[in-house]
PDB file of C-alpha atoms in Angstrom:
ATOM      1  CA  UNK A   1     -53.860 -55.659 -85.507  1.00 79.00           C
ATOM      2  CA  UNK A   2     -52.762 -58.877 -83.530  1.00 95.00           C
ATOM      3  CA  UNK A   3     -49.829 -58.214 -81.539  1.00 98.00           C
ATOM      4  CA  UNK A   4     -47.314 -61.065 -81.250  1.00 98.00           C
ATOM      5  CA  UNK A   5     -44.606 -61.898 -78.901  1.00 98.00           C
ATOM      6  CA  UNK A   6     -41.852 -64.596 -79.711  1.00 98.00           C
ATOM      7  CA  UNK A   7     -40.376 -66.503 -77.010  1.00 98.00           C
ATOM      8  CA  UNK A   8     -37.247 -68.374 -77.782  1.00 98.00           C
ATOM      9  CA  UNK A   9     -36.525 -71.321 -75.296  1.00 97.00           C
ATOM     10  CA  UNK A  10     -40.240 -71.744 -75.182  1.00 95.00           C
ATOM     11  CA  UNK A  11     -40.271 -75.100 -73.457  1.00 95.00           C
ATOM     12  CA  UNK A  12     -37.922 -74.194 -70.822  1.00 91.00           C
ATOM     13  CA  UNK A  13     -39.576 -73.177 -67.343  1.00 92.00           C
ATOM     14  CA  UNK A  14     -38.874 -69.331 -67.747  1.00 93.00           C
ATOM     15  CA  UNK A  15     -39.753 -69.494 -71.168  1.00 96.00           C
ATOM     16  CA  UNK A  16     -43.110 -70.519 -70.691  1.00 95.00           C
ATOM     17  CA  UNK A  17     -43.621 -68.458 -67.508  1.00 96.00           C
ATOM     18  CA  UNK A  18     -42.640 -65.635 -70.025  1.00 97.00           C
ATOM     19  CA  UNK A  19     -45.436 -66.848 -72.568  1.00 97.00           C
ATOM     20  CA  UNK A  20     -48.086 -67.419 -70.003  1.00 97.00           C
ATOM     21  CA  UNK A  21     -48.038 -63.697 -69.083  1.00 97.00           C
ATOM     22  CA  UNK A  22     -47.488 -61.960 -71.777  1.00 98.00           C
ATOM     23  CA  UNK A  23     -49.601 -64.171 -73.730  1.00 97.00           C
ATOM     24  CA  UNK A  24     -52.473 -62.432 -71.636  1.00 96.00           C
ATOM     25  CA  UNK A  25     -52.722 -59.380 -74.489  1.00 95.00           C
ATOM     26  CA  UNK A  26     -50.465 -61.056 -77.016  1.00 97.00           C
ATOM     27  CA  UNK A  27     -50.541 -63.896 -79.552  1.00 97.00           C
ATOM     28  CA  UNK A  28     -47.216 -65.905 -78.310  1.00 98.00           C
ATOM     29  CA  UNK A  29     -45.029 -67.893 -80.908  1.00 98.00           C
ATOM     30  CA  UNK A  30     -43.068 -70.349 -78.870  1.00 98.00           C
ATOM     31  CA  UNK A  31     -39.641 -72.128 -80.473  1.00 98.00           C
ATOM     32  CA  UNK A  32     -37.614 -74.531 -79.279  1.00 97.00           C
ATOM     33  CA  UNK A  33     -35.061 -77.837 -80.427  1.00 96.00           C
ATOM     34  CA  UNK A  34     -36.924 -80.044 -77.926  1.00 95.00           C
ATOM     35  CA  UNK A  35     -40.407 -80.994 -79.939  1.00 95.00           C
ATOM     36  CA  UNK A  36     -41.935 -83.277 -77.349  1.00 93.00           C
ATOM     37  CA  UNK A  37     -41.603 -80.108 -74.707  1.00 95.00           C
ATOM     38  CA  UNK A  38     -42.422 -77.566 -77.128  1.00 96.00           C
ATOM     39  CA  UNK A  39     -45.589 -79.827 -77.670  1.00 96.00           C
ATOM     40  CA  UNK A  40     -46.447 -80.047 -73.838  1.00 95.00           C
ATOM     41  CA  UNK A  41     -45.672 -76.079 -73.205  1.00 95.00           C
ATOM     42  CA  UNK A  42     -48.271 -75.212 -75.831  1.00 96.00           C
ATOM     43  CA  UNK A  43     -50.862 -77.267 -74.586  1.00 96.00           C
ATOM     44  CA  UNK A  44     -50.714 -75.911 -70.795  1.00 95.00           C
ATOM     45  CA  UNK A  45     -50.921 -72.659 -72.285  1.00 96.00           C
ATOM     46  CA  UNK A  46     -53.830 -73.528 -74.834  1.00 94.00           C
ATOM     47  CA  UNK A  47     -55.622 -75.140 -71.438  1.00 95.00           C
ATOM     48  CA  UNK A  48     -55.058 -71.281 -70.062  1.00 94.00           C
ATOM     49  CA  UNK A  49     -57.309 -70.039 -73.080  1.00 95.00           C
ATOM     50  CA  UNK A  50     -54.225 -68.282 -74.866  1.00 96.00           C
ATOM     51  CA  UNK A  51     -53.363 -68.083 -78.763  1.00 94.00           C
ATOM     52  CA  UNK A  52     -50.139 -70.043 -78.651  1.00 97.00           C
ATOM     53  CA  UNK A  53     -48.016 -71.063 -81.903  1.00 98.00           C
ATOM     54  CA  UNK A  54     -45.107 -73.606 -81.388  1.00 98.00           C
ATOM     55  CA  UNK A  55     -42.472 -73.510 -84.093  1.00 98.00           C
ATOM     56  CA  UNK A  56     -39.602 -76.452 -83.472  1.00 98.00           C
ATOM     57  CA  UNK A  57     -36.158 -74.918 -84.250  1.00 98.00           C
ATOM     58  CA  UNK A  58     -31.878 -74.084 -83.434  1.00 98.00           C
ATOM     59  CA  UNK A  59     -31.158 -70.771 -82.365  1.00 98.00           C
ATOM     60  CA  UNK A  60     -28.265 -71.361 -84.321  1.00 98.00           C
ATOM     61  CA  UNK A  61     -29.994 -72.019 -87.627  1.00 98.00           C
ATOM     62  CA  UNK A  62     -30.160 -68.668 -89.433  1.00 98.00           C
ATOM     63  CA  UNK A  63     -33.197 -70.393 -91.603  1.00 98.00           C
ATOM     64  CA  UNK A  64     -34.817 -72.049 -88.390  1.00 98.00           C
ATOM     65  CA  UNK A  65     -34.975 -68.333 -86.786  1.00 98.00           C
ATOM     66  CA  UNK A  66     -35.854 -66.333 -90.044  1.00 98.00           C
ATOM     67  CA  UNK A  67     -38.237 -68.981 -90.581  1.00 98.00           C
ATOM     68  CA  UNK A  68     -39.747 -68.598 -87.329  1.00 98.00           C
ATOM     69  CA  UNK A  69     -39.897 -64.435 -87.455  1.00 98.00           C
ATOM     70  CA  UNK A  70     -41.858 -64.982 -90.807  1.00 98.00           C
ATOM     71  CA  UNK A  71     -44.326 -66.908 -88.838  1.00 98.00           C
ATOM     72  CA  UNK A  72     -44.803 -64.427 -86.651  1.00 98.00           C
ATOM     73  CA  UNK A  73     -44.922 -61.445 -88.745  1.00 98.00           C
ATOM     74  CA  UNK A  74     -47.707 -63.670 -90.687  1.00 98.00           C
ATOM     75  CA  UNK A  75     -50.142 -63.853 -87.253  1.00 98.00           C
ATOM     76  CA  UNK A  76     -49.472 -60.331 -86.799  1.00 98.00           C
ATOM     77  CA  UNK A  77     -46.999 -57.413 -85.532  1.00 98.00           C
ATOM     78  CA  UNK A  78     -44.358 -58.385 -83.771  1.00 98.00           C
ATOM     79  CA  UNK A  79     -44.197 -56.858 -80.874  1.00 98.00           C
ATOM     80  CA  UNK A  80     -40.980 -58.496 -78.733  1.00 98.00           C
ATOM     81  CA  UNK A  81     -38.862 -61.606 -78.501  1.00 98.00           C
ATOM     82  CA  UNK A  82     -37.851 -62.103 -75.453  1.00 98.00           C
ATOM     83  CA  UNK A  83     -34.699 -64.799 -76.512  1.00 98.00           C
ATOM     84  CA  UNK A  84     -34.636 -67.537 -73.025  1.00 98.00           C
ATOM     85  CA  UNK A  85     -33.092 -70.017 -74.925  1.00 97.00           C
ATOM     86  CA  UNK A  86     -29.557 -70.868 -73.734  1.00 96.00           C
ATOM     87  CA  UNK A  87     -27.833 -74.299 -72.059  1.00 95.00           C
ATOM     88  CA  UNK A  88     -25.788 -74.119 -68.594  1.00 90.00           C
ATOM     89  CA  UNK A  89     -22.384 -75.492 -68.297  1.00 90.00           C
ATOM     90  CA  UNK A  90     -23.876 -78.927 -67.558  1.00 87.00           C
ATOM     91  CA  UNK A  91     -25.162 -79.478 -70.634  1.00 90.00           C
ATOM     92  CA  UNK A  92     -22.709 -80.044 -73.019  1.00 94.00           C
ATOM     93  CA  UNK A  93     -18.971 -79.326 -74.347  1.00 96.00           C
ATOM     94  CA  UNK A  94     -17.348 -75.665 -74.006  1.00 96.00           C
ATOM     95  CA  UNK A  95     -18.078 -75.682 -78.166  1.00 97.00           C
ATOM     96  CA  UNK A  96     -21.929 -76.548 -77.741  1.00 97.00           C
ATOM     97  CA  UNK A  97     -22.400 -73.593 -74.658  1.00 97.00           C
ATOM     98  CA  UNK A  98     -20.556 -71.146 -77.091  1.00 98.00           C
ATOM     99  CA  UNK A  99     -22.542 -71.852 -79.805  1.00 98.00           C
ATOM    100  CA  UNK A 100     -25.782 -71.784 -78.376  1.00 98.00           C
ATOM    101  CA  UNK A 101     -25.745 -68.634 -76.245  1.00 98.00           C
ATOM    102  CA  UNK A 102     -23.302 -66.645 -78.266  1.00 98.00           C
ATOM    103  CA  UNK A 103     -24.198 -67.610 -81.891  1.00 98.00           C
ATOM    104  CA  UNK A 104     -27.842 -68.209 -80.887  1.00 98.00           C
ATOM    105  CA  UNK A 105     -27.929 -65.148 -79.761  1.00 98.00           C
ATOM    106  CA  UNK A 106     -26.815 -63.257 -82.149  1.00 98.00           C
ATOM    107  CA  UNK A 107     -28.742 -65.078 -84.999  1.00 98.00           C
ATOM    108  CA  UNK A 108     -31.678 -64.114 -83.255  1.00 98.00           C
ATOM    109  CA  UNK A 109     -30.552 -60.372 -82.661  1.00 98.00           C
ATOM    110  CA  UNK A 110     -29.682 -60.032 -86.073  1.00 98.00           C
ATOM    111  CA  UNK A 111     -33.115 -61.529 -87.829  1.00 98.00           C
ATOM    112  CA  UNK A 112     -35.033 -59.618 -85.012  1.00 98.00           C
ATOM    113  CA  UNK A 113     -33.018 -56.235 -86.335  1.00 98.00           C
ATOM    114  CA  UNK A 114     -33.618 -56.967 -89.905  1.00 98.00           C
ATOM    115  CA  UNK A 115     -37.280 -57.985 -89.819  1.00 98.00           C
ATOM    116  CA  UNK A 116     -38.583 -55.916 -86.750  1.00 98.00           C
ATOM    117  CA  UNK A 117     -41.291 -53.477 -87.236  1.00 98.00           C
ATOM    118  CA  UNK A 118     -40.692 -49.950 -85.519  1.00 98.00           C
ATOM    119  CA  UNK A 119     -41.649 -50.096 -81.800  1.00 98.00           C
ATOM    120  CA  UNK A 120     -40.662 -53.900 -81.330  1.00 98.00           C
ATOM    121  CA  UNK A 121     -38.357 -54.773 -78.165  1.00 98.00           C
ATOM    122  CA  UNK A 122     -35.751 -57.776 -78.140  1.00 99.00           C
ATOM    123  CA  UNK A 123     -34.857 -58.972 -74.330  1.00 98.00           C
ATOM    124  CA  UNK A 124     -32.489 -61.472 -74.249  1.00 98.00           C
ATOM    125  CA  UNK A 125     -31.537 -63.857 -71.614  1.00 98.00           C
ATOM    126  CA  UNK A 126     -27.693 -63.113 -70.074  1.00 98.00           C
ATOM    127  CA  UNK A 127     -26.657 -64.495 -66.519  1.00 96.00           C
ATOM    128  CA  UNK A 128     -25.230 -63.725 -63.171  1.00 93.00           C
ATOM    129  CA  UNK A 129     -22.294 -65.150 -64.345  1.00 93.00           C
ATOM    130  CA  UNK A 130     -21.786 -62.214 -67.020  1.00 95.00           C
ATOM    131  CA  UNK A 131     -21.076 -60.357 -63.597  1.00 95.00           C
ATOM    132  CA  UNK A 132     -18.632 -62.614 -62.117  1.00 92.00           C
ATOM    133  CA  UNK A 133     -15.570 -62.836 -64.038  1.00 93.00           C
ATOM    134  CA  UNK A 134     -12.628 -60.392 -63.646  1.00 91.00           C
ATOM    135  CA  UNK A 135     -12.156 -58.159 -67.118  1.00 92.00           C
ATOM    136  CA  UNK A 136      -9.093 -58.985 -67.858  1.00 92.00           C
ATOM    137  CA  UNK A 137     -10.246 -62.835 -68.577  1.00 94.00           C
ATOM    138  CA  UNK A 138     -13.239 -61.796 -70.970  1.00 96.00           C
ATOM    139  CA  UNK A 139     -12.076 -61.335 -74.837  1.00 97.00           C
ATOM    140  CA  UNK A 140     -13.935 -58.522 -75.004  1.00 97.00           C
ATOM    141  CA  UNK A 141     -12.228 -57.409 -77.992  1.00 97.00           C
ATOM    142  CA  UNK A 142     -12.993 -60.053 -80.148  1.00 97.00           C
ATOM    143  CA  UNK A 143     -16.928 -59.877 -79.306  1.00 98.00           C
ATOM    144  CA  UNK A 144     -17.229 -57.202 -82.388  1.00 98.00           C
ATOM    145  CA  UNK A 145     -15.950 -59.676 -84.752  1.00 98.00           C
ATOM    146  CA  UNK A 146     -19.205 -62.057 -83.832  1.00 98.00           C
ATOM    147  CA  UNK A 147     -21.230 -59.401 -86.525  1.00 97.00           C
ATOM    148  CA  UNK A 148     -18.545 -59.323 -89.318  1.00 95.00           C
ATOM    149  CA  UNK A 149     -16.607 -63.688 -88.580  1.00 97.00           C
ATOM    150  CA  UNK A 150     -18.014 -65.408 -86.630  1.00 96.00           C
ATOM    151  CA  UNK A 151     -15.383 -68.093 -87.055  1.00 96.00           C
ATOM    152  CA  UNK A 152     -12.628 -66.066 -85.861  1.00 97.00           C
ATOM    153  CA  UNK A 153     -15.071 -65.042 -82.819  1.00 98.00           C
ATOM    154  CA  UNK A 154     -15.165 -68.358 -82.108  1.00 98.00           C
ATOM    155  CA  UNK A 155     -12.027 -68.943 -82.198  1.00 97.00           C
ATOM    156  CA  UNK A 156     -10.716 -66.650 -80.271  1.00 97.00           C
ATOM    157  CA  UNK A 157     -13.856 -67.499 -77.363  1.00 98.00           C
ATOM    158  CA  UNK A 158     -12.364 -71.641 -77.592  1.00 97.00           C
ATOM    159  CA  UNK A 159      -8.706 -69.765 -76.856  1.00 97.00           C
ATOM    160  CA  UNK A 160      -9.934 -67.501 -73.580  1.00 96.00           C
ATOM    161  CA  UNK A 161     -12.060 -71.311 -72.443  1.00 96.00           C
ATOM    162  CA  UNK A 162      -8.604 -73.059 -72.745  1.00 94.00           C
ATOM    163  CA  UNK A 163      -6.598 -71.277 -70.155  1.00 89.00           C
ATOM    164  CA  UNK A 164      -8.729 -73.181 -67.647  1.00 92.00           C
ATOM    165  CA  UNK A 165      -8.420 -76.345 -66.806  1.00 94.00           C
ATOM    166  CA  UNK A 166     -10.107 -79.132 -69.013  1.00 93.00           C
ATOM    167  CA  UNK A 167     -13.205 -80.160 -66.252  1.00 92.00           C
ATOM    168  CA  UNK A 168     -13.502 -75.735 -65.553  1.00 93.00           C
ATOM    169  CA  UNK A 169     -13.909 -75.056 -69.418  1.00 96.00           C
ATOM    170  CA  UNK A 170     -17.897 -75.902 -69.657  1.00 95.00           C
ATOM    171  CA  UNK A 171     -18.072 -73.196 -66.391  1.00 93.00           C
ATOM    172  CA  UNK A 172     -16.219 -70.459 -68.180  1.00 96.00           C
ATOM    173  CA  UNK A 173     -17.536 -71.081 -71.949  1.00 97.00           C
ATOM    174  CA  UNK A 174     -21.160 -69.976 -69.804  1.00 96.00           C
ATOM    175  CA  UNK A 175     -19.601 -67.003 -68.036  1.00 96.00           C
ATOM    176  CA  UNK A 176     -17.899 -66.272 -71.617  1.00 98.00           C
ATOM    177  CA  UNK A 177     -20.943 -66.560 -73.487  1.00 98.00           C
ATOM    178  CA  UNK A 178     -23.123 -64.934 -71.365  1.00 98.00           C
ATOM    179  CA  UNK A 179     -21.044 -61.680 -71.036  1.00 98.00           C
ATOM    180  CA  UNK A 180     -21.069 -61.896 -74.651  1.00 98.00           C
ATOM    181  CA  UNK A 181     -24.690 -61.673 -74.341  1.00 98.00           C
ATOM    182  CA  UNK A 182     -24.596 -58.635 -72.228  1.00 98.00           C
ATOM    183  CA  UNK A 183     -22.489 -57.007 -74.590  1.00 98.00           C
ATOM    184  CA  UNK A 184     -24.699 -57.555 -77.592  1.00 98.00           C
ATOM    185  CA  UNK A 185     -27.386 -55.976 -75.395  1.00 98.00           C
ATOM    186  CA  UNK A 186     -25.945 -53.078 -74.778  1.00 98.00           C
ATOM    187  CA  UNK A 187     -22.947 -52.576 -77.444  1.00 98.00           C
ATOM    188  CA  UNK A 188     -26.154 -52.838 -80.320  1.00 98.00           C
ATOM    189  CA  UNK A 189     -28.262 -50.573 -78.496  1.00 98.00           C
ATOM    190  CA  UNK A 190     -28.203 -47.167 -80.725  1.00 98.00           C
ATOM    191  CA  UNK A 191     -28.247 -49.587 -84.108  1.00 98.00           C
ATOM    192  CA  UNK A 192     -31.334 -50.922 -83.130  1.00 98.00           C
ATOM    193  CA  UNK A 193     -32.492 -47.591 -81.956  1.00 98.00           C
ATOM    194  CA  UNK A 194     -31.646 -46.256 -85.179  1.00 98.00           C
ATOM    195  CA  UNK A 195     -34.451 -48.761 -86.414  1.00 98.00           C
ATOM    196  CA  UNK A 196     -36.615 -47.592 -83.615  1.00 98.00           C
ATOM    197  CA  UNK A 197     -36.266 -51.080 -81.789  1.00 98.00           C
ATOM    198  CA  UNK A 198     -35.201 -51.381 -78.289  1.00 98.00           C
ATOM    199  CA  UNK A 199     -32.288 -54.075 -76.857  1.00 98.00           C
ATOM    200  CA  UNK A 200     -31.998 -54.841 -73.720  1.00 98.00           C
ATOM    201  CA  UNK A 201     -30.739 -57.846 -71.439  1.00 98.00           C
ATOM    202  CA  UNK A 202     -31.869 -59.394 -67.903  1.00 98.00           C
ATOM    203  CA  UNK A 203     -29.408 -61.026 -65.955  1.00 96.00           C
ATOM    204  CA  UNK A 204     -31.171 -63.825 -63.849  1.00 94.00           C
ATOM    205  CA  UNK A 205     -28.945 -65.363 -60.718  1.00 88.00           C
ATOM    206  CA  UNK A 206     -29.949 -69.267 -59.721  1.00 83.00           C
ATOM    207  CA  UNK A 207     -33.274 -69.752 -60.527  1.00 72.00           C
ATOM    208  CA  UNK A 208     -35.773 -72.605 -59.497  1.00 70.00           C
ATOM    209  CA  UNK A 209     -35.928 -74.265 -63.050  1.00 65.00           C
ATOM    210  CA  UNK A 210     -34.642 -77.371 -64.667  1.00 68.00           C
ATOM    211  CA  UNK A 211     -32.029 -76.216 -66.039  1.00 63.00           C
ATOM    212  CA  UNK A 212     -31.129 -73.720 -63.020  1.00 58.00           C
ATOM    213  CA  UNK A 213     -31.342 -77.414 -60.721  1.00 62.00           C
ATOM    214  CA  UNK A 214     -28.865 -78.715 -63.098  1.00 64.00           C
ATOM    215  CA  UNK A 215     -25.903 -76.519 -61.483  1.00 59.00           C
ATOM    216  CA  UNK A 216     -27.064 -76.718 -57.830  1.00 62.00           C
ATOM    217  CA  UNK A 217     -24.558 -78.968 -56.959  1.00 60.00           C
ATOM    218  CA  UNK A 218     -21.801 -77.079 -59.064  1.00 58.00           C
ATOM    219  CA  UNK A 219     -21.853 -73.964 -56.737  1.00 56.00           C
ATOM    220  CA  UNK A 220     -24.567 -71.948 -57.697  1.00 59.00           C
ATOM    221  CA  UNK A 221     -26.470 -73.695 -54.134  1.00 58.00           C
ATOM    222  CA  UNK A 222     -23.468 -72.574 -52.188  1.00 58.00           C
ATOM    223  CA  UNK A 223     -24.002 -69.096 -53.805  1.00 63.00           C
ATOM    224  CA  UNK A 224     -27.758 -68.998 -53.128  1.00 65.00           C
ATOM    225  CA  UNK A 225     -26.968 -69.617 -49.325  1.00 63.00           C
ATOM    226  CA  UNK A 226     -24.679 -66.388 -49.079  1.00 64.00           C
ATOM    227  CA  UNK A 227     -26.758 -64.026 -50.860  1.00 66.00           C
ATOM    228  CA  UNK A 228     -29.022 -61.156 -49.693  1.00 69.00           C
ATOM    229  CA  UNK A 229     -31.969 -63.188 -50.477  1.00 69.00           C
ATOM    230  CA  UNK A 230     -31.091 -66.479 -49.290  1.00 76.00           C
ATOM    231  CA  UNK A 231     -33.469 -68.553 -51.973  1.00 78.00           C
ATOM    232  CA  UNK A 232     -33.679 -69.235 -55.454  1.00 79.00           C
ATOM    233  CA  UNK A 233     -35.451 -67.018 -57.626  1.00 85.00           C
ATOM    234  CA  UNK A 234     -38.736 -68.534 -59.263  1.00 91.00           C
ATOM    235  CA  UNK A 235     -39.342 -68.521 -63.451  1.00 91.00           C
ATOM    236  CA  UNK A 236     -42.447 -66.076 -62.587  1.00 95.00           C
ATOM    237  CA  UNK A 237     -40.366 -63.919 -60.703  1.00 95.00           C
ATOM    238  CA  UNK A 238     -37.452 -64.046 -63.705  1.00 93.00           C
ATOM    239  CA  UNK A 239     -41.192 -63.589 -66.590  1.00 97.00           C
ATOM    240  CA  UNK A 240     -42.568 -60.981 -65.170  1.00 98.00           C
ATOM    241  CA  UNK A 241     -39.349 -58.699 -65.469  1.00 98.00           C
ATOM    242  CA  UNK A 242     -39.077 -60.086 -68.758  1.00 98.00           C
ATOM    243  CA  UNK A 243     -42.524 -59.103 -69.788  1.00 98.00           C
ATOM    244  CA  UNK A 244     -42.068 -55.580 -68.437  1.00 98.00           C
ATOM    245  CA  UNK A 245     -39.252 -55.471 -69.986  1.00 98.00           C
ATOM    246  CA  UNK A 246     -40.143 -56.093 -73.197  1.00 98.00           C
ATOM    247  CA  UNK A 247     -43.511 -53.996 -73.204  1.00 98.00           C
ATOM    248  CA  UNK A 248     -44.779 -50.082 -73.758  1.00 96.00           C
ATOM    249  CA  UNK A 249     -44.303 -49.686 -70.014  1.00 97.00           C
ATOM    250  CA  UNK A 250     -40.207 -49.742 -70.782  1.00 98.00           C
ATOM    251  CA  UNK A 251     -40.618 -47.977 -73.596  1.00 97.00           C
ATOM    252  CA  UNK A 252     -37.500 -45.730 -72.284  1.00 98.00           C
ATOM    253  CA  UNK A 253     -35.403 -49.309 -71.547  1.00 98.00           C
ATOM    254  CA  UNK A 254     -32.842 -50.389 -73.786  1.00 98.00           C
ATOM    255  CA  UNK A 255     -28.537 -50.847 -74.485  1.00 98.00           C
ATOM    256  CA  UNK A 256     -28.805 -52.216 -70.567  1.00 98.00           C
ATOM    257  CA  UNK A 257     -28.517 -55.287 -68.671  1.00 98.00           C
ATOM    258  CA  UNK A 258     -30.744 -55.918 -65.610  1.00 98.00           C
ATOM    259  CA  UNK A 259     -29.345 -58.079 -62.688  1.00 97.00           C
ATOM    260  CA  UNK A 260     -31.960 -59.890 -61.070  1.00 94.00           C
ATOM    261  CA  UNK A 261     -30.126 -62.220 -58.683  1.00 92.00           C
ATOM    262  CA  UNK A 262     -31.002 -62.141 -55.191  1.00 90.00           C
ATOM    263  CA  UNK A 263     -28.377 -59.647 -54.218  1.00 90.00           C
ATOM    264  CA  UNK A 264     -25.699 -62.193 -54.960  1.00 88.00           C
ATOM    265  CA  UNK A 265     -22.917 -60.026 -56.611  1.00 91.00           C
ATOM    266  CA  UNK A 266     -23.779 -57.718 -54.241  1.00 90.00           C
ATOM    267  CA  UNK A 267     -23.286 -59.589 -51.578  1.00 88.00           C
ATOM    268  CA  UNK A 268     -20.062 -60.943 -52.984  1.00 87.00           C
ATOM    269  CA  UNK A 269     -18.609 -57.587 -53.589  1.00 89.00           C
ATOM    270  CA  UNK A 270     -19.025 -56.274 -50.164  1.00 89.00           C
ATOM    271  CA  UNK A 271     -17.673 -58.948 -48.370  1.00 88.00           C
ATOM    272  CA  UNK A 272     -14.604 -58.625 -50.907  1.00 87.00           C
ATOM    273  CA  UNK A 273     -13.825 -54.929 -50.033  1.00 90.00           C
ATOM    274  CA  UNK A 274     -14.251 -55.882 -46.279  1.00 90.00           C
ATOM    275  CA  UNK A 275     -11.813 -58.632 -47.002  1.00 91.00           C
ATOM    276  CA  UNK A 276      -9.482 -56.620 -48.672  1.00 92.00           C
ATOM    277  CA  UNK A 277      -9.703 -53.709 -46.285  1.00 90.00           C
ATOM    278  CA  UNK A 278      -8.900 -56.215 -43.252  1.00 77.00           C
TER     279      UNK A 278
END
């Protein structure tokens, strides 16, 4: 039987790094809003002799994404999703970031966990930034009601964006939704097992993509500069530990979140305890 891997955020740079590898032993079902680039991603890979689906579509559309897991179920077994699709906190309003990342998310989650065959492995997409802000800021209580109303989840995420100041609130709705995201991964973890899927979540620090370029000049450069490895992480680097993660290899992986950032919140938390201790 044809095994298939979904990749959400297909057209994005580590979305289609993602596809091109594991599309090596898999059919690979790419979706993403942005037809033209969805287009253009599945053609380089069809040049690279790969089976490659494309499948325009919202995150947040609960049809768009059951849609989509139909179509893959109909090529074959699915055998991952590994969900890339997300905006940074140049891209749009504090509303749009929440939406996308946190709802996204968790309409894909949820589809993935009600459609899934046994074995399958869901490895979403969270951020350095999940890492970064101090608990006490993060509404971490409210992230449970995301399953049950989502309105009042959202809600509640708008009220935690607001106590910074207008020009911060794109910064923190990322850092919001993206710890959200690490949550899901891990909080989920023994429902899905119960299934006998796997959940997991990779935490990427600035990477050498579009998107990642977008915040270069909003910190994340200055960051770079400080860390243990002083460059930017590449979209292969970022796909391969997606691929592993979401294949037999990890078999044993799941309710975790992998930081793969350079050493940056490392970096960042020694040099705070040799502040603090003078």
């Amino acid at each position: 039987m044809t095994r298939v891997s979904v990749i959400t955020g297909g057209a994005g740079g580590m979305g289609a790094a993602a596809a091109a590898i594991v599309g090596r032993d898999h059919t690979v079902v790419l979706f993403d809003v942005r037809k033209d680039r969805l287009a253009a991603a599945r053609d380089a890979l069809d040049t690279q002799g790969l089976t490659v689906t494309a499948v325009p579509g919202d995150v947040t559309d609960a049809a768009a994404v059951a849609a989509l897991l139909r179509t893959a179920t109909d090529l074959g077994t699915v055998a991952s999703v590994i969900h890339t699709a997300g905006v940074s906190p140049s891209m749009g309003d504090a509303d749009y970031i929440l939406r996308t990342n946190a709802i996204g998310t968790l309409t894909v989650g949820e589809e993935f966990f009600r459609v899934a065959p046994e074995g399958a492995a869901l490895v979403n997409v969270a951020s350095m930034a999940a890492h970064m802000l101090p608990e006490a800021v993060v509404p971490t209580a409210a992230f449970p009601l995301a399953l049950e109303e989502p309105g009042s989840f959202l809600e509640q995420m708008h009220a935690a964006c607001e106590l910074a100041p207008i020009d911060a609130r794109s910064g923190l709705a990322y850092a919001l939704s993206k710890s959200f995201v690490r949550w899901y991964s891990t909080a989920q973890a023994e429902r899905f097992t119960g299934r006998g899927l796997r959940i997991l979540s990779v935490s990427p620090g600035s990477t050498d993509t579009e998107m990642g370029r977008l915040e270069e000049q909003a910190g994340a450069g200055a960051m770079v500069a400080d860390a243990a490895v002083p460059r930017w992480g590449t979209a292969e680097e970022m796909a391969e530990l997606l691929a592993f993660c979401a294949g037999p290899r990890a078999g044993y992986l799941t309710g975790t979140d992998i930081l793969n950032d350079g050493g940056v919140i490392a970096s960042m938390t020694e040099r705070a305890r040799r502040a603090a201790a003078g």
